[in-house]
Amino acid sequence: MSKVKLTILYYSSTGTNYRMARAAEEAAKEAGAEVRLIRAAELAPAAAIESNPVWNSHLKETAEVPIATLDDIGWADAVIISTPTRFGNVAAQLKQFLDTTGALWAKGKLENKVVSAMTSASNVHGGQEATILSLYTSLYHWGAIVVAPGYTDSSVVLAGGNPYGTSLTTDMSGNFDVNGLSAVKHQARRVIFVAEALQKGWGIC
Ligand SMILES: Cc1cc2nc3c(=O)[nH]c(=O)nc-3n(C[C@H](O)[C@H](O)[C@H](O)COP(=O)(O)O)c2cc1C
């Protein structure tokens, strides 16, 4: 059996979703997957980025992370997507990339990918669930197989109990409870488990 090919696609202004993506990468590699970690291209005007020193430095620090391409999506058996919550929705940078996947969709190249989504926000009830469900709407159109964490591990509850996908809450300084990364790792392992099961044609019910 060939290794599951996993693409982890994220957007992050100030580093939270980058760290979530890296945690997912670590767990997926440990689970035996071949992983590509890619970022949605920054589209904000330079003046907006430069007005926020954390945003500005994070962009420079992650310059070596490859920018997302359609090949990264077409290549993958499974895709994990991580986006900050923006006014209760998906970050525009991430959505812009998703809106370029129409060519793959038209060729049926998005069907049956195993997908799962994560987010972060600065309020406990800041729209995390709405963001993930909004992202899943696009992925349903892909014909993807959405694998949400549900309550399949105690780490989900400890991270705030979002069954749709891990959501971490950042404080005003951008800090978050790193224990929440256990839920990210569980979610990544679950994606690999389901993708492997599909590859093998095993019944997992
Ligand atoms: C334009 C904008 C809109 C935001 N909207 C929300 C929101 O609706 N709810 C919320 O709780 N936090 C909101 N935030 C805070 C971010 O979601 C939060 O800082 C996030 O954890 C940052 O992730 P990152 O470090 O990966 O960029 C917003 C931030 C910005 C800049």
CSV table of C-alpha atoms and ligand atoms in Angstrom, one decimal:
chain,number,residue,atom,x,y,z
A,1,MET,CA,0.0,0.0,0.0
A,2,SER,CA,1.3,3.4,-0.9
A,3,LYS,CA,1.6,6.1,1.8
A,4,VAL,CA,-1.4,8.5,2.2
A,5,LYS,CA,-0.5,11.8,0.5
A,6,LEU,CA,-1.7,14.6,2.7
A,7,THR,CA,-1.7,18.3,1.9
A,8,ILE,CA,-2.0,20.7,4.8
A,9,LEU,CA,-3.2,24.0,3.5
A,10,TYR,CA,-3.2,27.0,5.8
A,11,TYR,CA,-3.4,30.7,6.0
A,12,SER,CA,-2.1,32.6,9.1
A,13,SER,CA,-1.4,36.3,9.7
A,14,THR,CA,0.1,36.0,13.2
A,15,GLY,CA,1.2,32.4,13.5
A,16,THR,CA,-1.6,30.5,15.3
A,17,ASN,CA,-2.8,28.5,12.3
A,18,TYR,CA,0.8,28.0,11.1
A,19,ARG,CA,1.5,26.3,14.4
A,20,MET,CA,-1.7,24.3,14.1
A,21,ALA,CA,-0.6,23.2,10.6
A,22,ARG,CA,2.8,22.2,11.9
A,23,ALA,CA,1.3,20.1,14.7
A,24,ALA,CA,-0.9,18.4,12.1
A,25,GLU,CA,2.1,17.8,9.9
A,26,GLU,CA,4.0,16.2,12.8
A,27,ALA,CA,1.2,13.8,13.7
A,28,ALA,CA,0.5,12.9,10.1
A,29,LYS,CA,4.2,12.1,9.4
A,30,GLU,CA,4.3,10.0,12.6
A,31,ALA,CA,1.2,8.2,11.3
A,32,GLY,CA,3.1,7.3,8.1
A,33,ALA,CA,1.8,9.9,5.6
A,34,GLU,CA,3.7,11.8,3.0
A,35,VAL,CA,3.0,15.4,3.7
A,36,ARG,CA,3.1,18.7,1.8
A,37,LEU,CA,2.6,21.8,4.0
A,38,ILE,CA,1.6,24.9,2.0
A,39,ARG,CA,0.3,28.3,2.7
A,40,ALA,CA,-2.3,30.4,0.9
A,41,ALA,CA,-0.6,33.4,-0.7
A,42,GLU,CA,-0.8,36.7,1.2
A,43,LEU,CA,-3.1,39.1,-0.6
A,44,ALA,CA,-3.4,42.0,1.9
A,45,PRO,CA,-2.0,45.3,1.0
A,46,ALA,CA,1.6,45.9,2.3
A,47,ALA,CA,0.4,48.9,4.3
A,48,ALA,CA,-2.0,46.6,6.3
A,49,ILE,CA,0.7,44.0,6.9
A,50,GLU,CA,3.3,46.6,8.0
A,51,SER,CA,0.8,48.2,10.4
A,52,ASN,CA,1.0,45.0,12.5
A,53,PRO,CA,4.5,44.0,13.6
A,54,VAL,CA,3.5,40.4,14.4
A,55,TRP,CA,1.8,39.9,11.0
A,56,ASN,CA,4.8,41.5,9.3
A,57,SER,CA,7.4,39.3,11.1
A,58,HIS,CA,5.3,36.1,10.7
A,59,LEU,CA,5.1,36.6,7.0
A,60,LYS,CA,8.9,37.0,6.8
A,61,GLU,CA,9.5,34.1,9.0
A,62,THR,CA,7.4,31.8,6.9
A,63,ALA,CA,8.7,33.0,3.5
A,64,GLU,CA,10.2,29.5,2.9
A,65,VAL,CA,6.9,27.7,3.2
A,66,PRO,CA,5.7,26.9,-0.4
A,67,ILE,CA,2.8,28.9,-1.7
A,68,ALA,CA,-0.3,26.7,-2.4
A,69,THR,CA,-0.7,25.5,-6.0
A,70,LEU,CA,-3.4,23.4,-7.7
A,71,ASP,CA,-0.9,20.6,-8.0
A,72,ASP,CA,-0.7,20.3,-4.2
A,73,ILE,CA,-4.4,19.7,-4.1
A,74,GLY,CA,-4.6,17.4,-7.1
A,75,TRP,CA,-1.7,15.3,-5.7
A,76,ALA,CA,-3.3,14.7,-2.3
A,77,ASP,CA,-5.4,11.9,-1.1
A,78,ALA,CA,-6.3,14.0,1.9
A,79,VAL,CA,-6.4,17.7,2.7
A,80,ILE,CA,-6.4,19.4,6.1
A,81,ILE,CA,-7.2,23.1,6.0
A,82,SER,CA,-6.6,25.7,8.7
A,83,THR,CA,-7.8,29.3,8.6
A,84,PRO,CA,-8.2,32.1,11.2
A,85,THR,CA,-11.8,33.1,11.8
A,86,ARG,CA,-12.4,36.4,10.0
A,87,PHE,CA,-15.8,38.0,11.0
A,88,GLY,CA,-17.1,34.5,11.6
A,89,ASN,CA,-15.9,33.2,8.3
A,90,VAL,CA,-12.9,31.9,6.3
A,91,ALA,CA,-10.0,34.2,5.7
A,92,ALA,CA,-10.2,35.8,2.3
A,93,GLN,CA,-6.7,34.7,1.4
A,94,LEU,CA,-7.6,31.0,1.9
A,95,LYS,CA,-11.0,31.4,0.2
A,96,GLN,CA,-9.3,33.1,-2.8
A,97,PHE,CA,-7.2,30.0,-3.3
A,98,LEU,CA,-10.2,27.6,-2.9
A,99,ASP,CA,-11.9,29.7,-5.6
A,100,THR,CA,-9.0,28.7,-8.0
A,101,THR,CA,-9.8,25.0,-7.7
A,102,GLY,CA,-12.6,25.1,-10.2
A,103,ALA,CA,-10.4,23.7,-13.0
A,104,LEU,CA,-9.7,20.6,-10.8
A,105,TRP,CA,-13.3,20.4,-9.9
A,106,ALA,CA,-14.4,20.4,-13.6
A,107,LYS,CA,-12.1,17.4,-14.2
A,108,GLY,CA,-13.4,15.5,-11.2
A,109,LYS,CA,-10.0,15.7,-9.5
A,110,LEU,CA,-11.5,16.9,-6.2
A,111,GLU,CA,-13.8,14.0,-5.7
A,112,ASN,CA,-13.4,11.6,-2.8
A,113,LYS,CA,-10.5,13.5,-1.1
A,114,VAL,CA,-10.6,13.0,2.6
A,115,VAL,CA,-10.8,16.5,4.1
A,116,SER,CA,-10.9,18.2,7.6
A,117,ALA,CA,-10.8,21.8,8.8
A,118,MET,CA,-9.4,23.8,11.8
A,119,THR,CA,-9.6,27.4,12.9
A,120,SER,CA,-8.6,29.8,15.6
A,121,ALA,CA,-10.3,33.0,16.9
A,122,SER,CA,-9.8,35.4,19.7
A,123,ASN,CA,-13.2,34.9,21.4
A,124,VAL,CA,-14.5,31.7,22.9
A,125,HIS,CA,-17.7,32.1,20.9
A,126,GLY,CA,-16.2,34.2,18.1
A,127,GLY,CA,-17.6,32.2,15.1
A,128,GLN,CA,-15.3,29.2,15.0
A,129,GLU,CA,-18.0,26.8,14.2
A,130,ALA,CA,-19.5,29.0,11.5
A,131,THR,CA,-16.0,29.3,10.0
A,132,ILE,CA,-15.5,25.6,9.8
A,133,LEU,CA,-19.0,24.9,8.5
A,134,SER,CA,-18.6,27.5,5.9
A,135,LEU,CA,-15.3,25.9,4.8
A,136,TYR,CA,-17.0,22.5,4.7
A,137,THR,CA,-19.7,24.0,2.3
A,138,SER,CA,-17.0,24.5,-0.3
A,139,LEU,CA,-15.6,21.0,0.4
A,140,TYR,CA,-19.0,19.4,-0.1
A,141,HIS,CA,-19.0,21.0,-3.5
A,142,TRP,CA,-15.6,19.4,-4.2
A,143,GLY,CA,-17.3,16.0,-3.6
A,144,ALA,CA,-14.8,15.5,-0.8
A,145,ILE,CA,-15.4,13.2,2.2
A,146,VAL,CA,-15.5,15.4,5.3
A,147,VAL,CA,-13.9,13.8,8.3
A,148,ALA,CA,-14.8,15.9,11.4
A,149,PRO,CA,-13.3,14.9,14.8
A,150,GLY,CA,-16.7,14.6,16.6
A,151,TYR,CA,-16.0,13.6,20.1
A,152,THR,CA,-13.7,10.7,19.2
A,153,ASP,CA,-11.0,11.6,21.7
A,154,SER,CA,-10.7,13.3,25.0
A,155,SER,CA,-8.4,15.9,23.5
A,156,VAL,CA,-11.3,17.3,21.6
A,157,VAL,CA,-13.1,18.2,24.8
A,158,LEU,CA,-10.0,19.5,26.5
A,159,ALA,CA,-9.5,21.8,23.5
A,160,GLY,CA,-12.9,23.4,23.9
A,161,GLY,CA,-15.1,20.6,22.5
A,162,ASN,CA,-15.6,21.6,18.9
A,163,PRO,CA,-16.8,18.5,17.1
A,164,TYR,CA,-16.6,20.1,13.6
A,165,GLY,CA,-12.9,20.7,13.7
A,166,THR,CA,-10.3,21.8,16.2
A,167,SER,CA,-10.7,25.5,17.1
A,168,LEU,CA,-8.2,27.2,19.4
A,169,THR,CA,-8.8,30.5,21.2
A,170,THR,CA,-6.1,33.1,21.2
A,171,ASP,CA,-5.7,36.0,23.7
A,172,MET,CA,-4.9,39.6,22.9
A,173,SER,CA,-1.2,38.7,22.6
A,174,GLY,CA,-1.9,35.8,20.3
A,175,ASN,CA,-1.2,33.2,22.9
A,176,PHE,CA,-3.3,30.0,23.1
A,177,ASP,CA,-3.4,26.9,25.3
A,178,VAL,CA,-0.8,24.6,23.6
A,179,ASN,CA,-2.7,21.6,25.0
A,180,GLY,CA,-5.1,22.3,22.2
A,181,LEU,CA,-2.5,21.0,19.8
A,182,SER,CA,-3.3,17.5,21.0
A,183,ALA,CA,-6.7,17.8,19.4
A,184,VAL,CA,-5.1,19.0,16.2
A,185,LYS,CA,-2.9,15.9,16.2
A,186,HIS,CA,-5.8,13.6,16.9
A,187,GLN,CA,-7.7,15.2,14.0
A,188,ALA,CA,-4.7,14.7,11.7
A,189,ARG,CA,-4.3,11.0,12.8
A,190,ARG,CA,-8.1,10.5,12.2
A,191,VAL,CA,-7.8,11.9,8.7
A,192,ILE,CA,-4.9,9.5,7.9
A,193,PHE,CA,-6.8,6.6,9.4
A,194,VAL,CA,-9.8,7.2,7.2
A,195,ALA,CA,-7.7,7.9,4.1
A,196,GLU,CA,-5.8,4.6,4.7
A,197,ALA,CA,-9.0,2.7,5.2
A,198,LEU,CA,-10.4,4.0,1.9
A,199,GLN,CA,-7.1,3.1,0.1
A,200,LYS,CA,-7.3,-0.4,1.5
A,201,GLY,CA,-11.0,-0.7,0.8
A,202,TRP,CA,-11.5,-1.8,4.4
A,203,GLY,CA,-14.9,-1.5,6.0
A,204,ILE,CA,-14.4,0.7,9.1
A,205,CYS,CA,-18.0,0.7,10.3
B,1,LIG,C1,-10.2,41.2,10.2
B,1,LIG,C2,-10.2,40.3,11.4
B,1,LIG,C3,-11.4,39.7,11.7
B,1,LIG,C4,-11.5,38.8,12.8
B,1,LIG,N1,-12.7,38.2,13.1
B,1,LIG,C5,-12.8,37.5,14.3
B,1,LIG,C6,-14.1,36.9,14.6
B,1,LIG,O1,-15.0,37.0,13.9
B,1,LIG,N2,-14.1,36.3,15.8
B,1,LIG,C7,-13.1,36.2,16.7
B,1,LIG,O2,-13.2,35.6,17.7
B,1,LIG,N3,-11.8,36.6,16.3
B,1,LIG,C8,-11.7,37.3,15.1
B,1,LIG,N4,-10.5,37.8,14.7
B,1,LIG,C9,-9.3,37.3,15.5
B,1,LIG,C10,-8.5,36.2,14.8
B,1,LIG,O3,-9.4,35.2,14.3
B,1,LIG,C11,-7.5,35.5,15.7
B,1,LIG,O4,-6.6,36.5,16.1
B,1,LIG,C12,-6.8,34.3,15.1
B,1,LIG,O5,-6.5,33.4,16.1
B,1,LIG,C13,-5.5,34.7,14.4
B,1,LIG,O6,-5.0,33.5,13.7
B,1,LIG,P1,-3.5,33.6,13.1
B,1,LIG,O7,-2.6,33.9,14.2
B,1,LIG,O8,-3.3,32.2,12.5
B,1,LIG,O9,-3.5,34.7,12.1
B,1,LIG,C14,-10.3,38.6,13.6
B,1,LIG,C15,-9.1,39.2,13.3
B,1,LIG,C16,-9.1,40.0,12.2
B,1,LIG,C17,-7.7,40.6,11.8
